[in-house]
PDB file of C-alpha atoms (C1' of nucleotides) in Angstrom:
ATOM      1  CA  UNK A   1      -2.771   3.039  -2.578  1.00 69.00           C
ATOM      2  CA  UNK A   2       0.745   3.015  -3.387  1.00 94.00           C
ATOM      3  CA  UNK A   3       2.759  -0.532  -2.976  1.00 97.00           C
ATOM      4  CA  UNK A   4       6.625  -1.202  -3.358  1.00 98.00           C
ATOM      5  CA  UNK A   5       7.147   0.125  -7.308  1.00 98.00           C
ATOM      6  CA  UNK A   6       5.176   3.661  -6.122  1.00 98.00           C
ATOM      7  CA  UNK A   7       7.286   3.766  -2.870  1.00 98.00           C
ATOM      8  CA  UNK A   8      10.344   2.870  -4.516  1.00 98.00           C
ATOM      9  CA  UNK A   9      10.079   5.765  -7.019  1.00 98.00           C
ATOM     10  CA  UNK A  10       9.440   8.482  -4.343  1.00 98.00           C
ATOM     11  CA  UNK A  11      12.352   7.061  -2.760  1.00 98.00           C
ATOM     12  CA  UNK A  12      14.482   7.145  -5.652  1.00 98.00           C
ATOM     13  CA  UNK A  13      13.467  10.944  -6.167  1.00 97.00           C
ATOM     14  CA  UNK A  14      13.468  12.089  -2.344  1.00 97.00           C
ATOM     15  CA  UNK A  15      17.088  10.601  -2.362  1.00 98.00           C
ATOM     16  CA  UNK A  16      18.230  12.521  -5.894  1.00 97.00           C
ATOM     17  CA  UNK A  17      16.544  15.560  -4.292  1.00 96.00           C
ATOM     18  CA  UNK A  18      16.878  16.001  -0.568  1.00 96.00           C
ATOM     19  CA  UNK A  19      20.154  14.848   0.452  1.00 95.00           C
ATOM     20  CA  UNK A  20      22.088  18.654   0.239  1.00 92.00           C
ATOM     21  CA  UNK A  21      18.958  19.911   2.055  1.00 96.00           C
ATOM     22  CA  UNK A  22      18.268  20.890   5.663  1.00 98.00           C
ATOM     23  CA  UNK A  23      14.800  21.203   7.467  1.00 98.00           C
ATOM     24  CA  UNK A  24      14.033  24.478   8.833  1.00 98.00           C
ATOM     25  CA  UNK A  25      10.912  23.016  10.124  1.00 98.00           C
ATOM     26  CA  UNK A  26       8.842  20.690  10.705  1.00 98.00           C
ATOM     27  CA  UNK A  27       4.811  21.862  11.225  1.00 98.00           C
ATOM     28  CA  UNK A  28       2.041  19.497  12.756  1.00 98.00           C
ATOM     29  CA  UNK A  29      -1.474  20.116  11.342  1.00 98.00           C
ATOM     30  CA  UNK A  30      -3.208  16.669  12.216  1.00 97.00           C
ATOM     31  CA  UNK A  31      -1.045  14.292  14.086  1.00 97.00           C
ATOM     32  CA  UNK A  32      -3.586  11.630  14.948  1.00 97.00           C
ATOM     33  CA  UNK A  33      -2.267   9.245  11.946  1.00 97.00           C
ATOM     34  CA  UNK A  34      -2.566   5.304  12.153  1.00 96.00           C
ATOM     35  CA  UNK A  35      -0.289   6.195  14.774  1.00 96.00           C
ATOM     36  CA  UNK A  36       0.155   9.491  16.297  1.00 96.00           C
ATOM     37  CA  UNK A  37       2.414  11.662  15.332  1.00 98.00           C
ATOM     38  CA  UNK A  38       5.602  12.098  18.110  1.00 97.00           C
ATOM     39  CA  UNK A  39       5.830  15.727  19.420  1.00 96.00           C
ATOM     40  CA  UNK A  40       9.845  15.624  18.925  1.00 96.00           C
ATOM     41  CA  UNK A  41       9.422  15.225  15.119  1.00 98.00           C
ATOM     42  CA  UNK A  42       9.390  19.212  15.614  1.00 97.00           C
ATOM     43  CA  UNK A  43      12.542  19.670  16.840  1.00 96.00           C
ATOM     44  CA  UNK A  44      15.002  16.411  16.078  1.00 97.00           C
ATOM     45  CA  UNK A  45      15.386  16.646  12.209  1.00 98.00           C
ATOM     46  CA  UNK A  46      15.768  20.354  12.365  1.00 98.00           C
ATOM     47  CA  UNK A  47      19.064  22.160  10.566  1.00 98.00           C
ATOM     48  CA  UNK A  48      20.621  18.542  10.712  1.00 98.00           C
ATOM     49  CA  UNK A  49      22.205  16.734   7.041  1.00 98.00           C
ATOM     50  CA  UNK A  50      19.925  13.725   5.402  1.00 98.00           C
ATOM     51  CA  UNK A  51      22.243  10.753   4.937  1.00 98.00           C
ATOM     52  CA  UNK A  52      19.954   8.421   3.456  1.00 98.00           C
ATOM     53  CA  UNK A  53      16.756   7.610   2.039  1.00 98.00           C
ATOM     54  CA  UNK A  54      15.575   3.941   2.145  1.00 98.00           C
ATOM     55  CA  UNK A  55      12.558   1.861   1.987  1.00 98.00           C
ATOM     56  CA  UNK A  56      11.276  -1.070   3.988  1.00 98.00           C
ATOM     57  CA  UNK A  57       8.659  -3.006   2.769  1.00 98.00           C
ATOM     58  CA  UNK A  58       6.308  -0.117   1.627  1.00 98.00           C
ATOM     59  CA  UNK A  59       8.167   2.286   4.524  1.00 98.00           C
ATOM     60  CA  UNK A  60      10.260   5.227   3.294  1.00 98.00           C
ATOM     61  CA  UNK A  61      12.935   5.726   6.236  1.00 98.00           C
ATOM     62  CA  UNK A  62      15.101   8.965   5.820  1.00 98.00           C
ATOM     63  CA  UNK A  63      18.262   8.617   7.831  1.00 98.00           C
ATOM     64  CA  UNK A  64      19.617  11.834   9.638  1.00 98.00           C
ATOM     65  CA  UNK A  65      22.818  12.757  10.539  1.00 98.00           C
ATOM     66  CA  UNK A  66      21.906  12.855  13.966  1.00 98.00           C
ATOM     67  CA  UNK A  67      21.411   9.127  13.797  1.00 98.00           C
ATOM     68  CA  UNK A  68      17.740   9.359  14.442  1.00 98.00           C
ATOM     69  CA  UNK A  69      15.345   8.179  11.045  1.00 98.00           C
ATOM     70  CA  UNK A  70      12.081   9.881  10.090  1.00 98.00           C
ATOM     71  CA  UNK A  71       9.854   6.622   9.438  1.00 98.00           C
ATOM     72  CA  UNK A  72       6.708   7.255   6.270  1.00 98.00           C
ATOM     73  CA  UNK A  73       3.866   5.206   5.111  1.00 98.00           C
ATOM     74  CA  UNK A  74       1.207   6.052   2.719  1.00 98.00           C
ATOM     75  CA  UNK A  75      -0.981   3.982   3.740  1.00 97.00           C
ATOM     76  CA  UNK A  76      -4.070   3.868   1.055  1.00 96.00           C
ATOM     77  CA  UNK A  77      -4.441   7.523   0.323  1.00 96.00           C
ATOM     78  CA  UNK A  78      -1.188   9.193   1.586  1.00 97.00           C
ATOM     79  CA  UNK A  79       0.943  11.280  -0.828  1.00 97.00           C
ATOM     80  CA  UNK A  80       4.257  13.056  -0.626  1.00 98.00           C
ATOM     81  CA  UNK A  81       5.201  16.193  -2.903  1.00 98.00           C
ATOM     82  CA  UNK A  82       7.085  18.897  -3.170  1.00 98.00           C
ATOM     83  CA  UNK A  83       5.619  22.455  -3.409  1.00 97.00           C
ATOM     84  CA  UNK A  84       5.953  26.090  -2.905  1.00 97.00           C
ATOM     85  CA  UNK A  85       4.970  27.257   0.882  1.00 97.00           C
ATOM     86  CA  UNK A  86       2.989  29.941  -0.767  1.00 97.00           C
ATOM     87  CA  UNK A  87       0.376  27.342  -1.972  1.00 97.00           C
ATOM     88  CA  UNK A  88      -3.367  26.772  -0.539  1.00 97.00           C
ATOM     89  CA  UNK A  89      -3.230  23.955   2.239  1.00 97.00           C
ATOM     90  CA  UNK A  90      -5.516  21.582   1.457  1.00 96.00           C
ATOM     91  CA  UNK A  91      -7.938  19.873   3.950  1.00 96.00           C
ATOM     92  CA  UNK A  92      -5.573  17.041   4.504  1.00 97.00           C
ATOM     93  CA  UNK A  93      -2.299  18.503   4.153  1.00 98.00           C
ATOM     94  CA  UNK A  94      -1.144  16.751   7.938  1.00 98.00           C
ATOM     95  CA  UNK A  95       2.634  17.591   7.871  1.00 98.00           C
ATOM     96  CA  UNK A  96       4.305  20.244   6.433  1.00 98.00           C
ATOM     97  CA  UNK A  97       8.191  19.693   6.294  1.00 98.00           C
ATOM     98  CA  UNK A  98      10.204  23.398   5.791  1.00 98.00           C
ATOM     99  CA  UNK A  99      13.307  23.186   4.041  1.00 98.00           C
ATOM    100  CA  UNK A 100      15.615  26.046   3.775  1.00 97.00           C
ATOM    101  CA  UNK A 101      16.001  27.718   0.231  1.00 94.00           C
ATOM    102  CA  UNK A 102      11.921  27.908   0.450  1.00 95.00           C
ATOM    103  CA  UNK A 103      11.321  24.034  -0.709  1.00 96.00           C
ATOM    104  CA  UNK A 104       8.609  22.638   1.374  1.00 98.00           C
ATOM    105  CA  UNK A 105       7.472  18.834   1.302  1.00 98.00           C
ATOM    106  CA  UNK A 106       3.765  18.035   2.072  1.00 98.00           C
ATOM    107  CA  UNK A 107       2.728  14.998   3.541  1.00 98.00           C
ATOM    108  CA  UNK A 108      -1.436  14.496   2.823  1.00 98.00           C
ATOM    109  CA  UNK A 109      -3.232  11.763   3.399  1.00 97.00           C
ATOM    110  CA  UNK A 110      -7.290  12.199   3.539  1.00 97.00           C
ATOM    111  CA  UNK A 111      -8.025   8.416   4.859  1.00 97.00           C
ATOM    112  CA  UNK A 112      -5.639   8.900   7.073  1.00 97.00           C
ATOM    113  CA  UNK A 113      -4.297   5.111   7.114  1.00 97.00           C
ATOM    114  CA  UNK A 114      -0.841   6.462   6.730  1.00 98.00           C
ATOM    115  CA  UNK A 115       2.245   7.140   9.457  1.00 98.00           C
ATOM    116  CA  UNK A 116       4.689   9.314  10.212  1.00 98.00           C
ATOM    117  CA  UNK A 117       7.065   8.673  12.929  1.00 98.00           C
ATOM    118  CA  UNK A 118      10.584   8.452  14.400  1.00 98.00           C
ATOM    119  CA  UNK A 119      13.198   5.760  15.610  1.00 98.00           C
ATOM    120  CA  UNK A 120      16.500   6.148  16.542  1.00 98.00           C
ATOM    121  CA  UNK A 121      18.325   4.850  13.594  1.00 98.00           C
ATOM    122  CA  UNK A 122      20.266   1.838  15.157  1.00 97.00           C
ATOM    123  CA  UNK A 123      16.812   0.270  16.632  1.00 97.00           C
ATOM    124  CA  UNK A 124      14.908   0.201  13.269  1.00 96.00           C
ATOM    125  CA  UNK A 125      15.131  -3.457  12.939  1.00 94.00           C
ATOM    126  CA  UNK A 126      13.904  -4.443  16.791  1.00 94.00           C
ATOM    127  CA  UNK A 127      11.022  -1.691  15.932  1.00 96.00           C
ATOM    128  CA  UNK A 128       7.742  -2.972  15.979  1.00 95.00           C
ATOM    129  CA  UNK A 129       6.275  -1.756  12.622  1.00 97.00           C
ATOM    130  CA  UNK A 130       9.139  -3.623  11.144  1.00 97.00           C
ATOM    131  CA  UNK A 131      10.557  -6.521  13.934  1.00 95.00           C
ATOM    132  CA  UNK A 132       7.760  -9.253  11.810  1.00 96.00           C
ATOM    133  CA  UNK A 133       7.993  -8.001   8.106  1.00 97.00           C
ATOM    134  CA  UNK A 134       9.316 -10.914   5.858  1.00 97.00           C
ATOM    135  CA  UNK A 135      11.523 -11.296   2.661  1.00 97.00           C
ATOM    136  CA  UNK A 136      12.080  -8.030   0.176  1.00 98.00           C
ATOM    137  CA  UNK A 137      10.945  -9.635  -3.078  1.00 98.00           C
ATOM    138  CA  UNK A 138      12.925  -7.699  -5.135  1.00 98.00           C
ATOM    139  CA  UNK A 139      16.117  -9.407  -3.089  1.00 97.00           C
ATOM    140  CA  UNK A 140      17.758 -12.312  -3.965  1.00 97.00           C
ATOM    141  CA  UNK A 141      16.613 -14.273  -0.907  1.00 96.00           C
ATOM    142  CA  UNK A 142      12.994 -14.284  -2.840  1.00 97.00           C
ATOM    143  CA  UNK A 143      13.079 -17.625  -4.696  1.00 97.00           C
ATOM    144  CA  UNK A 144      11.517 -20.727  -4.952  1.00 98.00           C
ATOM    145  CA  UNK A 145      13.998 -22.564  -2.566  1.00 97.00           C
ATOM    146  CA  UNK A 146      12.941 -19.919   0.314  1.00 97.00           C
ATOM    147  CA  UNK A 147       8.748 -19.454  -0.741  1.00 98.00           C
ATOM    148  CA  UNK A 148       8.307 -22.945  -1.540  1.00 98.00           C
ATOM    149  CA  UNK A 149       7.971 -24.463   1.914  1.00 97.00           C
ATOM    150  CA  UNK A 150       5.664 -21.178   3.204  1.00 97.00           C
ATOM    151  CA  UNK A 151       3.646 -22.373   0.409  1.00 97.00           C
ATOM    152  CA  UNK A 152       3.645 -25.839   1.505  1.00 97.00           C
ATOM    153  CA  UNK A 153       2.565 -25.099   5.196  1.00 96.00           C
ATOM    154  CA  UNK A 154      -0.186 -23.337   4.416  1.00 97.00           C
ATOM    155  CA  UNK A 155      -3.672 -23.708   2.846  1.00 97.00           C
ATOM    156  CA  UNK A 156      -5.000 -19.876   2.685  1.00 96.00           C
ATOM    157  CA  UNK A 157      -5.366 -18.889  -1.118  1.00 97.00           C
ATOM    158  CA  UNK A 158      -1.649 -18.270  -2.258  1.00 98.00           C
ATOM    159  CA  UNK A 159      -3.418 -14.499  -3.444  1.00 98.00           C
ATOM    160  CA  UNK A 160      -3.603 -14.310   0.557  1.00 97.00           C
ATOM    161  CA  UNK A 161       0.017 -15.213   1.612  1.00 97.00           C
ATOM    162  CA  UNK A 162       1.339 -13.042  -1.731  1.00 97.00           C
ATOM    163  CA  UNK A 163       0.014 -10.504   0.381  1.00 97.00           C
ATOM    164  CA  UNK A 164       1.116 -11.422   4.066  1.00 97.00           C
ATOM    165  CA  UNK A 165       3.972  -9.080   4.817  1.00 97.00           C
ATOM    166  CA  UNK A 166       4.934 -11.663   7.511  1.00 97.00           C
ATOM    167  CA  UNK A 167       6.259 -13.669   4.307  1.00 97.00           C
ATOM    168  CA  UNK A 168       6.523 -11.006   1.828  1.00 97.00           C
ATOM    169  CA  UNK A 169       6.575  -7.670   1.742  1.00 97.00           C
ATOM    170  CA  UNK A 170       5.713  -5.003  -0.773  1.00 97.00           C
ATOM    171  CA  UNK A 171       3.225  -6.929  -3.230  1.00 97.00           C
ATOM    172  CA  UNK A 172      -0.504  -5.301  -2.549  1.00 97.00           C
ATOM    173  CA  UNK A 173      -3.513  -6.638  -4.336  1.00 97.00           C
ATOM    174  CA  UNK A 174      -2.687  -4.999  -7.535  1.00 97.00           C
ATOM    175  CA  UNK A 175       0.967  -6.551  -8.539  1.00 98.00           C
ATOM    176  CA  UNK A 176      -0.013  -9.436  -6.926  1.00 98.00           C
ATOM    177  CA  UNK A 177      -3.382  -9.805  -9.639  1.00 98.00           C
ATOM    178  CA  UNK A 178      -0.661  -9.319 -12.061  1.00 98.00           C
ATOM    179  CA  UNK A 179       2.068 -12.072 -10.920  1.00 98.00           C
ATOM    180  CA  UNK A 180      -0.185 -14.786 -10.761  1.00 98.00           C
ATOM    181  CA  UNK A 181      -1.626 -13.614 -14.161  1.00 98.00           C
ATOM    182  CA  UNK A 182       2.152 -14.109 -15.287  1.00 98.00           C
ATOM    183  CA  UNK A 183       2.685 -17.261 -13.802  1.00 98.00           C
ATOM    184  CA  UNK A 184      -0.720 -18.735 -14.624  1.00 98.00           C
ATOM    185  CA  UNK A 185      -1.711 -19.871 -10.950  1.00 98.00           C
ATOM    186  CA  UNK A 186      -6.009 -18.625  -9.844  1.00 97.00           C
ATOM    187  CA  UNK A 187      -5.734 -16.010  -6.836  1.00 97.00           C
ATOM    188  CA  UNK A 188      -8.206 -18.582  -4.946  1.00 97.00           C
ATOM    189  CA  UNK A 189      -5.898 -21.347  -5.421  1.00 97.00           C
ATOM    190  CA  UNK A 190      -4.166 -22.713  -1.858  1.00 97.00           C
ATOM    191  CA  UNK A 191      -1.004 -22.280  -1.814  1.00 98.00           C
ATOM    192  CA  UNK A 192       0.026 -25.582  -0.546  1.00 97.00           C
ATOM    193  CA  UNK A 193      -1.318 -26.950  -4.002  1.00 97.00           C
ATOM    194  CA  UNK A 194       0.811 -24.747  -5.681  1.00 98.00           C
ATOM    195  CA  UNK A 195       4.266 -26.806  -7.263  1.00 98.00           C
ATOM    196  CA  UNK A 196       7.417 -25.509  -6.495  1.00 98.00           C
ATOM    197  CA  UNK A 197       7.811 -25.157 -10.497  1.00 98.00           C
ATOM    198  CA  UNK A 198       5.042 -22.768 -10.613  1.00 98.00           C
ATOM    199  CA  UNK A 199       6.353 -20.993  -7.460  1.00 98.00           C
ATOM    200  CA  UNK A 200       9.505 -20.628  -9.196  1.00 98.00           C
ATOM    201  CA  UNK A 201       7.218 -18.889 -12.058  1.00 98.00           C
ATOM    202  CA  UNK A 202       5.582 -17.123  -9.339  1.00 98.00           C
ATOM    203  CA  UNK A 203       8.399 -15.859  -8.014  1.00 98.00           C
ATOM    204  CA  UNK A 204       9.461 -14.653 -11.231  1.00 98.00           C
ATOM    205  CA  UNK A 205       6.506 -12.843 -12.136  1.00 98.00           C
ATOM    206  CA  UNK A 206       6.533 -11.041  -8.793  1.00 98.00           C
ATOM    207  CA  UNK A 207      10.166  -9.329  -9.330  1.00 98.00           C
ATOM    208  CA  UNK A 208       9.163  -9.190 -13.363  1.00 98.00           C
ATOM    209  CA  UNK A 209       5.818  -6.871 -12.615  1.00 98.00           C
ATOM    210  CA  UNK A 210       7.228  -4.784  -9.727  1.00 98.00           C
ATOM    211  CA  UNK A 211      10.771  -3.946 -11.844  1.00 98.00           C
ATOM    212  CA  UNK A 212       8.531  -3.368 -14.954  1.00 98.00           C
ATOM    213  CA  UNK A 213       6.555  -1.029 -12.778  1.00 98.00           C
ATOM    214  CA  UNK A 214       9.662   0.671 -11.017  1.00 98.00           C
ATOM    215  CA  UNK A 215      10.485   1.396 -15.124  1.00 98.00           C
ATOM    216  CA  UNK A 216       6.957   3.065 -15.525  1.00 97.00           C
ATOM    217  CA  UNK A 217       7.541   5.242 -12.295  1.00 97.00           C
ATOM    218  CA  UNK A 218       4.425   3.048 -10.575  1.00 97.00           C
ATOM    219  CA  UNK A 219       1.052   2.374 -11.654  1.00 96.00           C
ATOM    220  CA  UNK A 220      -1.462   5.464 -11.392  1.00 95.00           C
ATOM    221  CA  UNK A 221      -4.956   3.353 -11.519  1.00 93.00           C
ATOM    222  CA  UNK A 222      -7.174   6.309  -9.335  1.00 90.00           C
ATOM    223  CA  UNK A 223      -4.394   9.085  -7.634  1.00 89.00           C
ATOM    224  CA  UNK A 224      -1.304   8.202  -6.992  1.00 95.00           C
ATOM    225  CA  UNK A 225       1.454  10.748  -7.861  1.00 96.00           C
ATOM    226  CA  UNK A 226       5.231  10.907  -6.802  1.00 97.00           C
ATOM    227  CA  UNK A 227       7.380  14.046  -5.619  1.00 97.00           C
ATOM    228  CA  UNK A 228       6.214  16.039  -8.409  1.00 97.00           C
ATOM    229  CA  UNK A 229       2.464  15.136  -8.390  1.00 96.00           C
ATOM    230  CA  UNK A 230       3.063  13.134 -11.434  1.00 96.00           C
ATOM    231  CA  UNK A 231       1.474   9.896 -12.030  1.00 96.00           C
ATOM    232  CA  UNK A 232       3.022   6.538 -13.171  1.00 96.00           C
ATOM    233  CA  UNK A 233       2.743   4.797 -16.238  1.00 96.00           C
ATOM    234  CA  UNK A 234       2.634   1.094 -15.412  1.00 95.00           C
ATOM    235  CA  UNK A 235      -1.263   1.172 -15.211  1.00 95.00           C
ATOM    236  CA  UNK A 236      -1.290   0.694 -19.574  1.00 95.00           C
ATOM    237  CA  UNK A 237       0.666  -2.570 -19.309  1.00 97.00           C
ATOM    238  CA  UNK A 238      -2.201  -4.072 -16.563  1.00 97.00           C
ATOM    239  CA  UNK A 239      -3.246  -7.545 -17.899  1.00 98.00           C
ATOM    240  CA  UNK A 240      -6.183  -8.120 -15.474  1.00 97.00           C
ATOM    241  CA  UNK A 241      -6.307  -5.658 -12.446  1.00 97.00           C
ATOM    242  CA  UNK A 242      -9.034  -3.310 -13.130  1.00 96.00           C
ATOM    243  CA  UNK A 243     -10.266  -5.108 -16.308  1.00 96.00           C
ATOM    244  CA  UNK A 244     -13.029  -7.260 -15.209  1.00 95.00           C
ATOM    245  CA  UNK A 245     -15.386  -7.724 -18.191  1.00 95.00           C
ATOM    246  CA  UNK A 246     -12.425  -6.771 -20.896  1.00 96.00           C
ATOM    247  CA  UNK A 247     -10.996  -9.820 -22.605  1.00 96.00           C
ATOM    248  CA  UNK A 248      -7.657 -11.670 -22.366  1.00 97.00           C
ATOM    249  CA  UNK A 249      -4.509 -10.108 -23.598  1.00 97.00           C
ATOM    250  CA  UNK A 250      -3.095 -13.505 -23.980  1.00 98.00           C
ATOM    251  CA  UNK A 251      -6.248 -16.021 -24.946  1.00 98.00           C
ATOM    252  CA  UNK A 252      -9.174 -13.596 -25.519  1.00 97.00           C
ATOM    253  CA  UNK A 253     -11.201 -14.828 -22.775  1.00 97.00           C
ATOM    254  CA  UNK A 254     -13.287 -12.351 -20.470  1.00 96.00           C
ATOM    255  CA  UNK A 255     -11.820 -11.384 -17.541  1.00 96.00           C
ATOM    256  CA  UNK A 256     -13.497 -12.470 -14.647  1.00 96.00           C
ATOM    257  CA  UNK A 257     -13.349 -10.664 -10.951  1.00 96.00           C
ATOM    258  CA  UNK A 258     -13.941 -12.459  -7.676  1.00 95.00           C
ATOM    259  CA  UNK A 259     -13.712 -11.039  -3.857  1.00 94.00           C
ATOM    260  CA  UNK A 260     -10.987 -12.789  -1.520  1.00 94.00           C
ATOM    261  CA  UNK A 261     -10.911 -11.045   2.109  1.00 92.00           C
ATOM    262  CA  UNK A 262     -12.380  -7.675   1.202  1.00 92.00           C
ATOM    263  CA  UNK A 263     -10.007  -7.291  -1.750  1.00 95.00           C
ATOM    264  CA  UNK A 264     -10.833  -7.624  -5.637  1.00 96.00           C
ATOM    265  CA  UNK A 265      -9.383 -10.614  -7.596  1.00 97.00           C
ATOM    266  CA  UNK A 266      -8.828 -10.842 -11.137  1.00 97.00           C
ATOM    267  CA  UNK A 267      -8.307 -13.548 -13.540  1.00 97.00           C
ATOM    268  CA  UNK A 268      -8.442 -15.462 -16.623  1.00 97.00           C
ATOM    269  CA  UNK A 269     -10.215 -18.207 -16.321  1.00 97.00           C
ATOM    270  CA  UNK A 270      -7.827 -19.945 -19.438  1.00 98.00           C
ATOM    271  CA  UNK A 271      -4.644 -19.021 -18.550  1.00 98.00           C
ATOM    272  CA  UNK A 272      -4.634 -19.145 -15.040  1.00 98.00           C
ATOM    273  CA  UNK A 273      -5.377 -22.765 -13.168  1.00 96.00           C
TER     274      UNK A 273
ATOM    275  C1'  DC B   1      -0.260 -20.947  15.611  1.00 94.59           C
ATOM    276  C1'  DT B   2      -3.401 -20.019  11.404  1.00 94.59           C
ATOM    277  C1'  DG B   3      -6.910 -17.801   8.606  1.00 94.59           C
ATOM    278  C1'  DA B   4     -11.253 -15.161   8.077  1.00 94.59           C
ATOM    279  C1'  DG B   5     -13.593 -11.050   9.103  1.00 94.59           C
ATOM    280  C1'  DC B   6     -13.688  -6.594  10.182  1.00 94.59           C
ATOM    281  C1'  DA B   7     -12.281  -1.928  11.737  1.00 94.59           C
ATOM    282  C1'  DC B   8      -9.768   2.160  10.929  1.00 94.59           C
ATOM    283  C1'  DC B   9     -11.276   6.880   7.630  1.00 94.59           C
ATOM    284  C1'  DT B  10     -12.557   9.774   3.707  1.00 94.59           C
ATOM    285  C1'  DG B  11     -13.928  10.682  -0.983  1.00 94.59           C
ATOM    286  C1'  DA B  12     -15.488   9.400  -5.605  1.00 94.59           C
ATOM    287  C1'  DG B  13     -18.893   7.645  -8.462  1.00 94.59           C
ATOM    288  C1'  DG B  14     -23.276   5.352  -9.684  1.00 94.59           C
ATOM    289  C1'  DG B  15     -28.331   4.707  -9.165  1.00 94.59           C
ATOM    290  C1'  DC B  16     -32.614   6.653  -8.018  1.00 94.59           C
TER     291       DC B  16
ATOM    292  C1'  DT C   1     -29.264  18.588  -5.807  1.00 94.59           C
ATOM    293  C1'  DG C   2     -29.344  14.978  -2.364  1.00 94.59           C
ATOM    294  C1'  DC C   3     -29.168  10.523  -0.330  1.00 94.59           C
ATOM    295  C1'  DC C   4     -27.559   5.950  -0.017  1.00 94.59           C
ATOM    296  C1'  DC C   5     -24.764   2.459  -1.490  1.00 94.59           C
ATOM    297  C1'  DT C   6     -20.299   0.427  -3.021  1.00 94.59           C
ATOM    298  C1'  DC C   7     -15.620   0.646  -3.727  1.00 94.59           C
ATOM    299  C1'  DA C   8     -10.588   1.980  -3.092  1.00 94.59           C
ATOM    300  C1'  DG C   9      -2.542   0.664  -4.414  1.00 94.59           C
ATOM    301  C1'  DG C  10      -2.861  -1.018   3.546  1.00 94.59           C
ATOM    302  C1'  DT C  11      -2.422  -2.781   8.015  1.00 94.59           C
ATOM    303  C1'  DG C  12      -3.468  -4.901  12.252  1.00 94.59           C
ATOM    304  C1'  DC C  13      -6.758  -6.462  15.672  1.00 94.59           C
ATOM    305  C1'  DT C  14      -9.991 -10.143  17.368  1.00 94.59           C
ATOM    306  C1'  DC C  15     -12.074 -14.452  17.371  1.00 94.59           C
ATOM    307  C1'  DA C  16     -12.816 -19.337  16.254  1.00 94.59           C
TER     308       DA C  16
END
DNA sequence: CTGAGCACCTGAGGGC
DNA sequence: TGCCCTCAGGTGCTCA
């Protein structure tokens, strides 16, 4: 469920939070993840200092002292929070990371499309979850000058390549409804009839909606929650995602909802070409 | 190489 | 209540 803006504001917490803290712990309830769980998460993170916590793409990556980096994705239903060990596990509470003082941080994830995993700190780039990711939209190499040509060699719906972490990372079908809402360009439309002026706009709209939601701590359309279970606020400022049938903000026209690869597209037919 | 389709897995919600 | 269907913030494989 979550993209960048949702990852990005567990990040920003974990790293207010968990830097003075040491693991105590680390238990294993389910490790067979999108990728299994290594058995050495047990014992590598354990009593050493957290140096850092960064995202990749929609990957959390806490850096330990030991130079080794616990990697975490959420996949579609994963969540990370902090709670009291005392609680009631719940069916898919997988991971169970101990801190001393008491604090404990739950990893759950019922679908099960999530990851958790390890790398040695230094070989994160080579590593093969991350080795063919593309730009960071939120960076400044994210422009028309570098999207432009993508755009110009391909003819899969530009919805399609907004999505394509080999070009662009972070932007799932949600904030990627909502940028080409912004920069008036139809999900279906190719993307090598797209004009560099309206990839400009589109590129734009894409850091415009994801900062917006970063502000909003993330958009909470079914479950997501951050840290401390609470939801995001981004999901009131949606102009079409989720609003199929409702009208236009913008022109009053109904908003109409297509299906490109499996995933829901939303649009108005006026404002968007 | 590219792009479309589908698989991975579980739970929620609607219709009957 | 139960069953069956559809749908869901992601990713990566296979095939043409």
């Amino acid at each position: 469920m979550p993209e960048l803006p949702e990852i990005e504001t567990i990040r920003k917490k974990l790293f207010a939070r968990i830097l003075t803290l040491k693991m105590s712990s680390i238990e294993l309830r389910r490790a067979d993840l999108r990728i299994p769980i290594p058995i050495q998460i047990k014992k590598i993170f354990v009593d050493v200092a957290i140096q850092n916590v960064r995202r990749r793409s929609k990957y959390l990556l806490i850096d330990f002292e030991n130079l080794w980096t616990l990697i975490i994705h959420l996949g579609m239903s994963g969540r990370l929070f902090f709670t009291s060990p005392e609680r009631v596990l719940a069916k898919h509470d997988h991971v169970l990371f101990n801190f001393k003082g008491g604090k404990q941080m739950r990893f759950c994830d019922s679908r099960r499309f999530g990851l958790v995993t390890v790398c040695k700190t230094q070989k994160l780039p080579g590593h093969e979850l991350f080795n063919h990711l593309g730009v960071e939209p939120l960076s400044d190499d994210f422009d028309e000058n570098q999207f432009y040509p993508i755009c110009q060699k391909s003819v899969s719906p530009i919805k399609n390549l907004l999505m394509n972490a080999q070009r662009v990372v972070g932007v799932g079908n949600i904030y990627a409804n909502e940028a080409l809402f912004l920069s008036g360009i139809r999900p279906q439309r190719r993307a090598n009839r797209v004009s560099k002026n309206e990839v400009k706009k589109l590129c734009q709209a894409v850091k415009h909606v994801l900062l917006k939601s970063i502000e909003s701590g993330g958009t909470t359309f079914r479950d997501y929650v951050d840290v401390d279970e609470k939801p995001g606020l981004h999901q009131i400022q949606l102009k079409v995602y989720g609003r199929a049938g409702a009208l236009c903000t913008v022109c009053g026209f109904v908003i109409q909802k297509t299906v490109q690869t499996n995933r829901s597209s939303f649009f108005c037919p006026k404002c968007q070409i």
